[in-house]
Amino acid sequence: MTSDEELTGFVKGLEKEQTSLVAIVFASLFFIAPTWMAIVVFCIKENENENLSHLKFFKYLILTVSCQVLFMMVLCDNPIPPHIYKNITIEFVRNTISKKIFKKTPPIYSDTLLVHFRDSGGQPEFHEVIPALMPQSTLYLIMFNLNEDLEKEYNVTYKASEEDTSARYKSSFTVKETILQILASIQSLHNYEKPGITSSALIIGTHKDKIQGTRQLQQIQQELEKEIKGTDWYTSDAIATTPNGDLILPIDTYNHNDVETVKDMIKQSTATRSYKVPVTFIALYFTIEKLNKPVMSFKEFKNHARDCNIKYEVELNRVCQYLQDTMGAIQYFKNIPEMKDIVITDPQILFDLVNELILCTFTFKNIRTMDSRNQAERFRFSGRFTKQVLQECDIIKRGLLTADQVIPILIHLSIIAPVGINSKGYEEYFLPYVLVHAPVSVPASMLTVATGYSPLLVTFKCGYTPRGVFSCLISSILCCKGQWVLSSDKIYRNQVMFHLTEHGHYVILKNCIKHLQVTITVCHGSTISDVPFPKIRGFLSQHLSIIITKLRYSASKVGHSFGFYCTLEDHATSDPHIAQCISNVQNPHIKCTIGPSPMTASLTPEQAIWFKDDYNSKRTTFDITHLSMVLQFLTDNHYDATAWRRLGLALGIYQLTLNKIESDARGKTEDCLIECLSAWLRQEDNVKESGIPNWYTLEKALDSIRQRSIADLHCSLC
């Protein structure tokens, strides 16, 4: 795989110090290599226009965000040599901004890049949490070794030092599957600023110098391009193309010309999108940057905002959202009681924290830092650790945050989950990212699977299980402190067994990369009829919806649905494939689209058992807890969200309420639909007279606005 040395060489080729600085660019870039090195790059560009060679700082400020990239130029009354830039005081910036003498000027583009990193430590496990930690609409650089077999499961080796002898583990996914899964995940990330825009990617094949001849290289490129262009999510602007029009750029990481080509592609990929923000937002950003404080109180943050002419609460909320969601410059967890008075102004400290926890499990570092070898081995093999482990992490040793603050953050992000008290009386936490993949010898069930039912499959619109969804789903389930608990130590990165304490049965979840598989093992002395299949399905659906939102995926691009392995007669293929379940109240059936035309069949008794309680639930009353279910149903059935106002009127919501919803959501269609449905489920306005919230009322409303195909209630999630 791509070595750290070679990756460093490639990065240094992008890192060129400049003495002249007039245009500043903030760009979020990820290098996703087979070692899964993730790097956020902040690029600084230089103006090339001779007419502006004697620019004056701090009089005019132009800013345009391109793919969350900020182009900025500032001029002032008196010429200031560029090399004095670092000595300019924040007070001078604030005073100039307060004069409000700004004009719009076209953005400046140039070829010079200065890169800074958000270091993820090179952990393949860390990629699972990237969607939760990073801003949207990021440019990703996906790097893989051209010299590796695309159909081969990749190996991962950890070393804390040259003397470390930690063993490697093998992934259960191939290089090709992983590349396609990453691309599908990137294209499914939600861009809150511009809903129609997705993140872009550059696919870079390293070790070009190791390839024997151009024929082998062409075969690799053609094979990957065929797979990529055959996906449902692929569009012409989803992936940056090379100067030759290819989707994969082969490079030698030490070759200067190859590095220049990458720089040119980055420039082209970030030059087409724009987003405007108030100048005061950027003044606050520079204020925070110059202070060089990783953490500050929210009171101090507000004072700095006030100094930058951000005086009102609504403006403060907007700048927080901009700096966090768009630029990724801060992390403010206002809904976590322990963190509501704290702003993290250097998100790198969260990266470092997760890195340290991962290293504790895959290298012998953990034995040196934990209290005992037994505790170290428990963390290594089961992913369980105590608060005492966090005390050894740098973020806590430096006094930036306490363990009591860090734990709620990690739980909030679904990175860890509490799993109970250990034998010594300490609370334990579970980190699913650090588990190894299940060996081939371990069957999907790990116990005898019950007969009389068909395994349930969970599929996603993007064609793959999005990155982070499986691991975060495990954490989300455990965090609810219900009756789903981990079954001893029979847990792996891609396969986890839960014990349902109320019923005694076991639920096994397996990540098959393109879908999730749910199997059941009946406890001793029980029968299949004792298993609450619909309840299990509904519980999983609820937590999947939570995780998809938390990881910033777009429900319209990721939306999950249920299905089974296709068993249609005369429709068998050499490879198992999925038939989607359409649990229409009138005619529940499965639908398989493999082949020249869609084929359908009624649910078998073994399949229908997952939905047996649904067929009589058409008039069951809904409340606000059913919001995610109803929203998921509409999304899965391609409801046109722009018709949310007509739907609201049909459901009994007053026009005045709908106007307020649109105003509060600033016209964002998905947010308007969510608030409209919330008002319906809370039975506001004239809802009771129009019909109590249930499937029947929703069907009638959809039919009245000419959404008959959806009104058929193909509700795979009801």
XYZ file of C-alpha atoms in Angstrom, residues 189-687:
499
model
C -22.986 13.444 1.833
C -25.457 16.246 2.432
C -24.500 19.810 1.532
C -26.590 22.033 3.779
C -25.678 25.224 1.945
C -26.521 24.011 -1.551
C -28.771 20.912 -1.446
C -28.188 20.068 -5.106
C -24.408 20.028 -4.816
C -22.415 16.947 -3.843
C -18.803 16.557 -2.862
C -16.245 15.890 -5.560
C -13.437 13.366 -5.633
C -10.090 12.819 -7.290
C -9.043 9.186 -7.722
C -5.277 8.824 -7.619
C -3.414 5.597 -8.326
C 0.049 5.596 -6.755
C 3.133 3.504 -7.607
C 2.827 4.242 -11.313
C 6.549 3.560 -11.582
C 5.983 -0.049 -10.418
C 3.569 -0.879 -13.246
C 4.993 -3.001 -16.046
C 4.039 -1.162 -19.231
C 1.037 0.942 -20.179
C -1.180 -2.046 -20.985
C -1.500 -3.090 -17.336
C -2.235 0.503 -16.373
C -4.953 0.825 -19.017
C -6.587 -2.407 -17.829
C -6.788 -1.094 -14.262
C -8.192 2.245 -15.404
C -10.765 0.639 -17.693
C -11.892 -1.850 -15.047
C -12.464 0.835 -12.413
C -14.073 3.303 -14.821
C -16.528 0.654 -16.012
C -17.556 -0.095 -12.420
C -17.844 3.578 -11.470
C -19.845 4.659 -14.508
C -22.204 1.728 -13.991
C -23.369 3.002 -10.596
C -26.605 4.895 -10.019
C -24.885 7.825 -8.317
C -22.316 8.590 -11.022
C -22.591 11.918 -12.831
C -20.129 13.684 -15.088
C -19.127 16.124 -12.335
C -18.939 13.583 -9.505
C -15.275 12.794 -10.127
C -12.599 15.106 -11.476
C -11.129 13.914 -14.767
C -7.470 13.906 -15.742
C -6.099 16.015 -18.628
C -6.628 12.900 -20.774
C -10.274 12.614 -19.711
C -9.728 9.576 -17.455
C -11.275 9.108 -14.007
C -8.103 7.642 -12.490
C -4.897 9.665 -12.355
C -1.771 7.453 -12.175
C 1.134 9.137 -10.404
C 4.596 8.631 -9.000
C 4.398 10.472 -5.675
C 7.946 11.782 -6.087
C 7.481 12.982 -9.664
C 7.233 16.787 -9.862
C 5.107 16.796 -13.025
C 2.616 14.371 -11.480
C 2.281 16.564 -8.397
C 1.690 19.595 -10.616
C -1.059 17.688 -12.432
C -2.764 16.968 -9.105
C -2.545 20.662 -8.201
C -4.106 21.645 -11.520
C -6.961 19.169 -11.003
C -7.581 20.516 -7.501
C -7.722 24.044 -8.886
C -10.202 23.058 -11.600
C -12.360 21.131 -9.142
C -12.684 24.078 -6.759
C -13.179 26.853 -9.300
C -16.831 26.375 -10.202
C -18.824 26.796 -6.991
C -19.329 29.873 -4.882
C -20.926 30.943 -1.611
C -20.983 34.422 -0.085
C -20.691 35.227 3.610
C -20.456 38.491 5.589
C -16.975 39.939 6.010
C -17.465 39.886 9.780
C -17.491 36.064 9.703
C -14.025 36.024 8.178
C -12.767 38.620 10.634
C -13.867 36.323 13.476
C -12.147 33.383 11.811
C -8.837 35.274 11.627
C -9.246 36.462 15.196
C -9.561 32.888 16.430
C -6.695 31.671 14.232
C -4.287 34.310 15.552
C -5.101 33.467 19.172
C -3.890 29.887 18.592
C -6.077 28.495 21.397
C -7.455 24.981 20.744
C -10.312 25.546 23.220
C -12.026 28.662 24.563
C -15.116 29.501 26.572
C -18.262 30.391 24.679
C -18.273 33.703 26.545
C -14.822 34.529 25.158
C -15.960 33.416 21.689
C -18.950 35.795 21.915
C -16.691 38.646 22.985
C -14.452 38.118 19.964
C -17.542 37.963 17.753
C -18.751 41.261 19.230
C -15.353 42.819 18.516
C -15.838 41.736 14.891
C -19.185 43.557 14.745
C -21.270 40.385 15.245
C -23.700 41.676 17.845
C -26.998 39.827 17.535
C -27.916 36.293 18.591
C -29.182 35.300 15.150
C -25.889 36.460 13.598
C -23.916 34.570 16.227
C -25.815 31.372 15.424
C -25.142 31.864 11.714
C -21.420 32.398 12.166
C -21.190 29.309 14.396
C -22.942 27.264 11.733
C -20.691 28.686 9.019
C -17.423 28.114 10.881
C -18.480 24.597 11.882
C -20.471 23.164 8.971
C -18.928 25.036 6.047
C -15.325 25.719 7.023
C -14.765 23.050 9.672
C -12.873 25.646 11.722
C -14.664 25.029 15.044
C -16.737 22.431 16.868
C -19.477 23.708 19.163
C -21.652 21.072 20.839
C -24.351 23.325 22.268
C -26.709 20.405 22.937
C -24.212 18.627 25.201
C -24.593 20.033 28.756
C -20.905 19.521 29.549
C -19.880 21.447 26.387
C -22.482 24.207 26.019
C -20.035 26.748 27.501
C -17.016 25.526 25.494
C -16.004 26.050 21.841
C -13.351 23.815 20.278
C -11.428 26.171 18.004
C -8.975 23.532 16.762
C -10.918 20.380 15.728
C -7.574 18.596 15.274
C -7.641 17.762 18.989
C -10.664 15.508 18.398
C -8.816 13.792 15.549
C -5.839 13.216 17.828
C -8.046 11.794 20.569
C -9.617 9.172 18.301
C -6.183 8.404 16.838
C -4.775 7.658 20.272
C -7.634 5.335 21.147
C -7.188 3.445 17.882
C -3.445 3.108 18.405
C -4.078 1.728 21.884
C -5.752 -1.313 20.373
C -3.536 -2.073 17.389
C -0.066 -1.500 18.832
C 1.655 -2.394 22.047
C 1.418 1.227 23.129
C -1.686 0.349 25.115
C 0.189 -2.021 27.412
C 2.544 0.794 28.384
C -0.211 3.317 29.070
C -2.973 1.289 30.698
C -3.062 0.104 34.294
C -2.673 -3.572 33.522
C -2.064 -6.043 30.737
C -5.534 -7.534 31.268
C -7.207 -4.188 30.650
C -4.995 -3.630 27.616
C -5.897 -6.988 26.145
C -9.598 -6.390 26.808
C -9.463 -3.145 24.842
C -7.512 -4.836 22.068
C -9.866 -7.769 21.571
C -13.286 -6.434 22.570
C -13.080 -2.673 22.022
C -14.023 -1.990 25.655
C -12.211 0.604 27.767
C -12.731 2.713 30.888
C -12.466 6.429 31.620
C -9.005 5.788 33.073
C -7.732 5.067 29.547
C -8.749 8.555 28.435
C -6.650 10.095 31.208
C -3.571 9.050 29.228
C -4.702 10.856 26.070
C -2.905 14.077 25.161
C -6.050 16.225 24.959
C -6.711 15.543 28.663
C -3.097 15.616 29.824
C -2.759 19.121 28.353
C -5.854 20.234 30.247
C -7.755 21.183 27.091
C -10.770 19.075 28.024
C -11.604 16.661 30.825
C -12.574 13.017 30.460
C -16.057 13.975 31.643
C -16.315 16.363 28.678
C -14.700 14.072 26.102
C -16.949 11.086 26.798
C -20.254 12.933 26.043
C -18.727 14.285 22.804
C -17.736 10.813 21.615
C -21.130 9.415 22.616
C -22.925 12.289 20.861
C -21.007 11.536 17.645
C -21.795 7.798 18.035
C -18.063 7.070 18.130
C -18.347 5.239 21.455
C -21.196 3.836 23.544
C -21.532 2.991 27.258
C -21.820 -0.765 27.822
C -22.179 -1.095 31.588
C -20.067 -1.620 34.710
C -17.111 -4.022 34.663
C -16.075 -6.426 37.429
C -14.022 -3.706 39.147
C -16.937 -1.292 39.309
C -15.831 1.015 36.484
C -18.095 2.181 33.660
C -16.937 0.706 30.350
C -17.266 2.183 26.870
C -17.226 0.454 23.512
C -15.296 1.674 20.452
C -16.535 -0.421 17.471
C -14.010 0.996 14.988
C -11.097 -0.877 16.544
C -12.393 -4.421 16.086
C -10.819 -6.689 13.489
C -12.860 -8.156 10.654
C -14.533 -11.512 11.224
C -12.345 -14.378 9.981
C -13.724 -16.380 7.081
C -14.132 -19.376 9.389
C -16.711 -17.494 11.481
C -20.200 -18.041 10.013
C -22.620 -15.156 9.671
C -24.677 -16.304 12.626
C -21.940 -17.533 14.992
C -24.728 -19.742 16.342
C -27.336 -21.999 14.800
C -29.662 -19.743 12.811
C -33.371 -20.302 13.351
C -35.443 -21.878 10.594
C -38.850 -20.639 9.491
C -37.819 -17.137 8.443
C -35.672 -15.442 5.802
C -32.712 -13.226 6.770
C -33.648 -9.561 6.418
C -31.443 -7.344 4.265
C -31.030 -3.574 4.566
C -30.114 -1.813 1.330
C -29.194 1.792 0.589
C -29.975 3.944 -2.434
C -26.306 4.674 -3.061
C -25.683 0.952 -3.639
C -23.313 0.470 -0.689
C -23.468 0.660 3.076
C -22.243 4.252 3.561
C -18.999 4.687 5.450
C -19.519 4.855 9.197
C -23.158 3.726 9.153
C -22.560 0.186 10.438
C -20.223 1.144 13.301
C -22.316 4.157 14.321
C -25.464 2.012 14.179
C -23.915 -0.295 16.777
C -23.069 2.656 19.033
C -26.500 4.235 18.579
C -28.258 1.000 19.573
C -26.104 0.620 22.681
C -26.551 4.269 23.687
C -30.321 3.930 23.957
C -29.812 1.741 27.061
C -32.599 -0.583 26.058
C -32.717 -4.330 25.897
C -30.131 -4.796 23.150
C -26.741 -5.649 24.680
C -23.533 -6.992 23.202
C -23.334 -10.772 23.316
C -20.114 -11.514 25.230
C -17.062 -10.917 23.045
C -18.446 -12.325 19.789
C -18.104 -9.029 17.986
C -16.142 -8.003 14.915
C -15.734 -4.904 12.766
C -18.187 -6.217 10.173
C -20.288 -8.556 12.326
C -21.895 -8.011 15.733
C -24.202 -10.129 17.855
C -26.770 -8.563 20.194
C -28.633 -10.309 22.990
C -32.282 -9.276 23.404
C -32.505 -9.496 27.178
C -36.311 -9.302 27.318
C -36.875 -12.257 25.011
C -33.543 -14.078 25.243
C -33.055 -14.227 21.467
C -29.977 -13.095 19.521
C -29.794 -10.647 16.616
C -26.751 -10.794 14.343
C -25.919 -7.784 12.164
C -23.412 -8.237 9.365
C -21.972 -5.583 7.072
C -21.748 -7.101 3.586
C -20.468 -3.733 2.189
C -23.369 -3.441 -0.289
C -26.036 -4.161 2.316
C -26.568 -5.188 5.933
C -27.809 -8.656 6.828
C -30.001 -9.359 9.872
C -30.282 -12.918 11.172
C -31.939 -14.329 14.282
C -30.994 -17.091 16.689
C -33.838 -18.297 18.921
C -33.031 -18.834 22.584
C -33.249 -22.311 24.061
C -36.806 -23.423 24.763
C -38.468 -20.893 22.434
C -39.873 -21.110 18.917
C -39.708 -18.799 15.928
C -43.201 -17.488 16.742
C -41.818 -15.946 19.954
C -39.461 -13.620 18.068
C -40.755 -10.009 17.666
C -39.644 -9.686 14.023
C -41.546 -6.444 13.158
C -40.343 -4.800 16.362
C -36.726 -5.692 15.542
C -37.093 -4.314 12.017
C -38.688 -1.080 13.248
C -36.017 -0.619 15.909
C -33.212 -0.973 13.359
C -34.978 1.371 10.931
C -35.322 4.051 13.597
C -31.622 3.965 14.488
C -30.539 3.873 10.850
C -32.474 7.095 10.242
C -30.789 8.691 13.261
C -27.308 7.679 12.113
C -27.798 8.738 8.498
C -28.709 12.218 9.751
C -25.906 12.347 12.315
C -23.274 11.405 9.728
C -24.529 14.198 7.438
C -25.722 11.884 4.691
C -28.597 13.002 2.501
C -31.676 10.852 3.122
C -32.676 11.230 -0.527
C -29.363 9.710 -1.642
C -28.807 7.136 1.083
C -32.358 6.230 2.193
C -32.509 2.641 3.462
C -35.078 0.003 2.571
C -35.585 -3.691 3.275
C -35.340 -6.740 1.091
C -34.443 -10.412 0.863
C -32.173 -12.589 -1.186
C -34.030 -13.154 -4.430
C -35.684 -16.572 -4.720
C -37.858 -15.954 -7.776
C -38.234 -18.994 -10.001
C -36.291 -18.923 -13.277
C -34.495 -15.875 -11.952
C -31.564 -17.411 -10.139
C -28.081 -16.202 -10.973
C -24.649 -17.453 -10.050
C -24.347 -14.629 -7.500
C -26.867 -13.973 -4.711
C -28.765 -10.755 -5.337
C -31.451 -8.758 -3.595
C -35.168 -8.392 -4.192
C -36.597 -5.290 -2.530
C -39.551 -5.727 -0.229
C -42.564 -3.551 -1.080
C -44.872 -3.910 1.921
C -47.900 -2.394 0.226
C -50.840 -2.670 2.584
C -53.001 -4.097 -0.202
C -50.390 -6.325 -1.823
C -47.080 -6.892 -0.016
C -44.501 -8.344 -2.396
C -40.869 -8.462 -3.422
C -39.505 -6.794 -6.518
C -36.300 -7.783 -8.283
C -34.898 -5.603 -11.048
C -32.112 -7.940 -12.135
C -32.752 -8.878 -15.738
C -34.429 -7.252 -18.745
C -37.623 -6.340 -16.866
C -38.649 -6.068 -13.176
C -40.041 -9.252 -11.656
C -42.310 -9.440 -8.629
C -43.730 -12.126 -6.377
C -45.806 -12.271 -3.213
C -43.963 -12.486 0.070
C -43.322 -16.004 1.274
C -44.385 -16.828 4.856
C -40.692 -16.748 5.820
C -40.404 -13.202 4.463
C -43.795 -11.909 5.597
C -42.950 -12.713 9.212
C -40.909 -9.481 9.362
C -44.016 -7.465 8.436
C -46.865 -9.502 9.945
C -48.035 -6.725 12.292
C -48.073 -4.092 9.542
C -51.005 -5.268 7.485
C -53.572 -4.253 10.133
C -51.820 -1.019 11.082
C -53.154 1.248 8.344
C -55.261 3.257 10.814
C -52.858 3.148 13.760
C -52.459 6.712 15.068
C -49.090 8.392 14.598
C -47.382 10.882 16.887
C -44.162 12.899 16.673
C -42.062 9.783 17.361
C -43.099 8.494 13.916
C -41.499 11.446 12.098
C -38.391 9.616 10.881
C -40.506 6.669 9.709
C -42.908 8.842 7.670
C -40.084 10.963 6.262
C -38.131 7.852 5.288
C -41.205 6.405 3.589
C -41.699 9.535 1.482
C -38.003 9.670 0.627
C -37.841 6.002 -0.357
C -40.808 6.437 -2.662
C -39.340 9.511 -4.399
C -41.815 12.043 -3.052
C -41.228 15.478 -4.590
C -40.288 17.528 -1.519
C -40.994 20.784 -3.360
C -44.710 19.920 -3.030
C -44.499 20.070 0.772
C -46.854 23.075 0.975
C -49.635 21.337 -0.989
C -49.223 18.249 1.165
C -49.432 20.361 4.325
C -52.684 21.971 3.205
C -54.123 18.535 2.377
C -53.180 17.296 5.856
C -54.930 20.221 7.574
C -52.052 22.629 8.231
C -53.021 26.312 7.957
C -51.458 28.581 5.325
C -50.164 30.901 8.066
C -48.298 28.013 9.701
C -46.809 26.968 6.370
C -45.606 30.529 5.739
C -43.859 30.576 9.111
C -42.261 27.193 8.407
C -40.862 28.477 5.117
C -39.552 31.637 6.762
C -37.874 29.801 9.649
C -36.282 27.249 7.307
C -35.120 29.999 4.941
C -36.725 28.168 2.046
C -34.743 24.925 2.448
C -37.098 22.354 0.972
C -36.132 19.336 3.083
C -36.342 21.342 6.320
C -39.763 22.701 5.292
C -41.060 19.178 4.667
C -39.770 17.987 8.048
C -41.431 20.860 9.933
C -44.661 20.407 7.961
C -44.824 16.716 8.887
C -43.967 17.573 12.500
C -46.930 19.948 12.683
C -49.163 17.199 11.256
C -47.937 14.592 13.745
C -48.494 17.056 16.617
C -52.072 17.502 15.311
C -51.774 21.276 14.982
C -54.238 23.599 13.232
C -57.064 21.688 11.484
C -55.421 18.260 11.478
